Amino acid sequence: VQLQASGGGSVQAGGSLTLSCTASGLTFGSYTLAWFRQAPGKEREFVAGISGNGDTTKYTDSAKGRFTISRDNAKKVMYLQMNHLKPEDTAVYYCAASIWALSASSYHYWGQGTQVTVSS
């Protein structure tokens, strides 16, 4: 299984970025997917997750109303649309996949990270 995250970059506060995560080696629609992030000196934290069929999503409080997670099972791609970015969103963002339901919060596969830097 391989997950590949992309789309990171540097933006000013208030700007937008869209991250993408492509997957191979798994039955894409059968997996719960999620985005996590890790800022320097901090633990990795959950940002957003989406069920296999895309019907259910979950967000951390700081992402609600600003970030939107989505997936295209035909293309085997997951997205994270990030709007109204803040400096505290600066982190390395990782995509992850799990065979369990979104409520299980346990992820088996991880992609490499993509850096998001938000300047004030």
Coordinates of C-alpha atoms in Angstrom, one line a residue:
V1 CA 0.0 0.0 0.0
Q2 CA 1.3 3.4 -0.9
L3 CA -0.2 6.8 0.0
Q4 CA 1.2 9.9 -1.6
A5 CA 0.3 13.4 -0.3
S6 CA 0.9 16.5 -2.3
G7 CA -0.2 20.1 -2.6
G8 CA 1.5 21.7 0.3
G9 CA 3.2 25.1 0.1
S10 CA 3.6 28.5 1.6
V11 CA 0.7 30.9 1.8
Q12 CA -0.2 34.0 3.7
A13 CA -2.7 34.0 6.5
G14 CA -6.2 34.0 5.1
G15 CA -5.2 32.1 2.0
S16 CA -6.2 28.7 0.7
L17 CA -4.5 25.4 -0.2
T18 CA -5.8 22.1 -1.4
L19 CA -4.0 18.9 -0.5
S20 CA -4.3 15.7 -2.4
C21 CA -3.6 12.1 -1.4
T22 CA -3.4 9.4 -4.0
A23 CA -3.4 5.7 -3.1
S24 CA -2.4 2.5 -4.7
G25 CA -2.3 -1.1 -3.6
L26 CA -5.6 -1.1 -1.7
T27 CA -9.3 -1.3 -2.5
F28 CA -9.7 2.4 -2.2
G29 CA -13.4 2.6 -1.5
S30 CA -13.1 0.1 1.4
Y31 CA -10.9 2.3 3.5
T32 CA -11.5 5.2 5.8
L33 CA -9.1 8.0 5.0
A34 CA -7.9 10.9 7.1
W35 CA -5.5 13.8 7.3
F36 CA -3.2 14.4 10.2
R37 CA -0.7 17.1 10.9
Q38 CA 2.4 17.6 13.0
A39 CA 3.8 21.0 13.9
P40 CA 7.4 21.4 15.1
G41 CA 7.7 20.3 18.7
K42 CA 4.2 19.0 18.8
E43 CA 2.5 15.6 18.6
R44 CA 0.8 14.5 15.5
E45 CA -2.9 15.4 15.6
F46 CA -6.0 14.3 13.7
V47 CA -7.4 17.0 11.3
A48 CA -10.2 15.4 9.3
G49 CA -11.5 12.0 8.3
I50 CA -13.9 10.5 5.8
S51 CA -15.6 7.2 5.5
G52 CA -15.1 4.8 2.6
N53 CA -18.2 5.9 0.7
G54 CA -17.7 9.6 1.6
D55 CA -21.0 9.9 3.4
T56 CA -19.5 10.6 6.8
T57 CA -16.8 13.1 7.7
K58 CA -15.2 14.2 11.0
Y59 CA -13.1 17.2 11.8
T60 CA -11.1 18.5 14.7
D61 CA -12.6 21.6 16.2
S62 CA -10.0 23.9 14.7
A63 CA -10.7 22.7 11.2
K64 CA -14.5 22.9 11.3
G65 CA -15.9 25.6 9.0
R66 CA -12.5 26.2 7.3
F67 CA -11.4 22.8 6.0
T68 CA -13.3 20.4 3.8
I69 CA -12.3 16.7 3.3
S70 CA -13.6 14.9 0.2
R71 CA -12.7 11.8 -1.9
D72 CA -13.1 10.6 -5.4
N73 CA -13.1 6.8 -5.2
A74 CA -13.1 6.4 -9.0
K75 CA -9.8 8.4 -9.2
K76 CA -8.5 7.0 -5.9
V77 CA -7.8 10.4 -4.5
M78 CA -8.6 12.2 -1.3
Y79 CA -8.6 16.0 -0.9
L80 CA -8.3 18.5 1.9
Q81 CA -9.5 22.0 0.9
M82 CA -8.1 24.4 3.4
N83 CA -9.5 28.0 3.5
H84 CA -8.9 30.9 5.8
L85 CA -5.5 29.5 6.8
K86 CA -3.9 30.6 10.0
P87 CA -0.2 30.6 11.1
E88 CA -1.2 27.9 13.6
D89 CA -2.1 25.6 10.7
T90 CA 1.6 25.4 9.8
A91 CA 2.6 21.8 10.0
V92 CA 3.6 18.7 8.0
Y93 CA 0.3 17.2 6.8
Y94 CA 0.0 13.4 6.4
C95 CA -2.7 11.2 4.8
A96 CA -3.6 7.9 6.4
A97 CA -5.8 4.9 5.6
S98 CA -7.7 2.5 7.8
I99 CA -9.8 -0.6 7.2
W100 CA -11.8 0.3 10.3
A101 CA -14.7 2.7 10.5
L102 CA -14.1 6.4 11.0
S103 CA -15.1 6.1 14.6
A104 CA -12.3 3.7 15.3
S105 CA -9.5 6.3 15.0
S106 CA -6.9 3.7 14.2
Y107 CA -4.9 4.0 11.0
H108 CA -2.8 1.3 9.3
Y109 CA -1.2 3.0 6.4
W110 CA 0.5 6.4 6.2
G111 CA 1.8 8.5 3.4
Q112 CA 4.8 10.8 3.5
G113 CA 4.1 14.3 4.6
T114 CA 3.6 17.5 2.7
Q115 CA 4.6 20.8 4.3
V116 CA 2.1 23.6 4.8
T117 CA 3.5 27.0 5.9
V118 CA 1.2 29.9 6.7
S119 CA 2.8 33.3 7.3
S120 CA 1.2 36.1 9.2

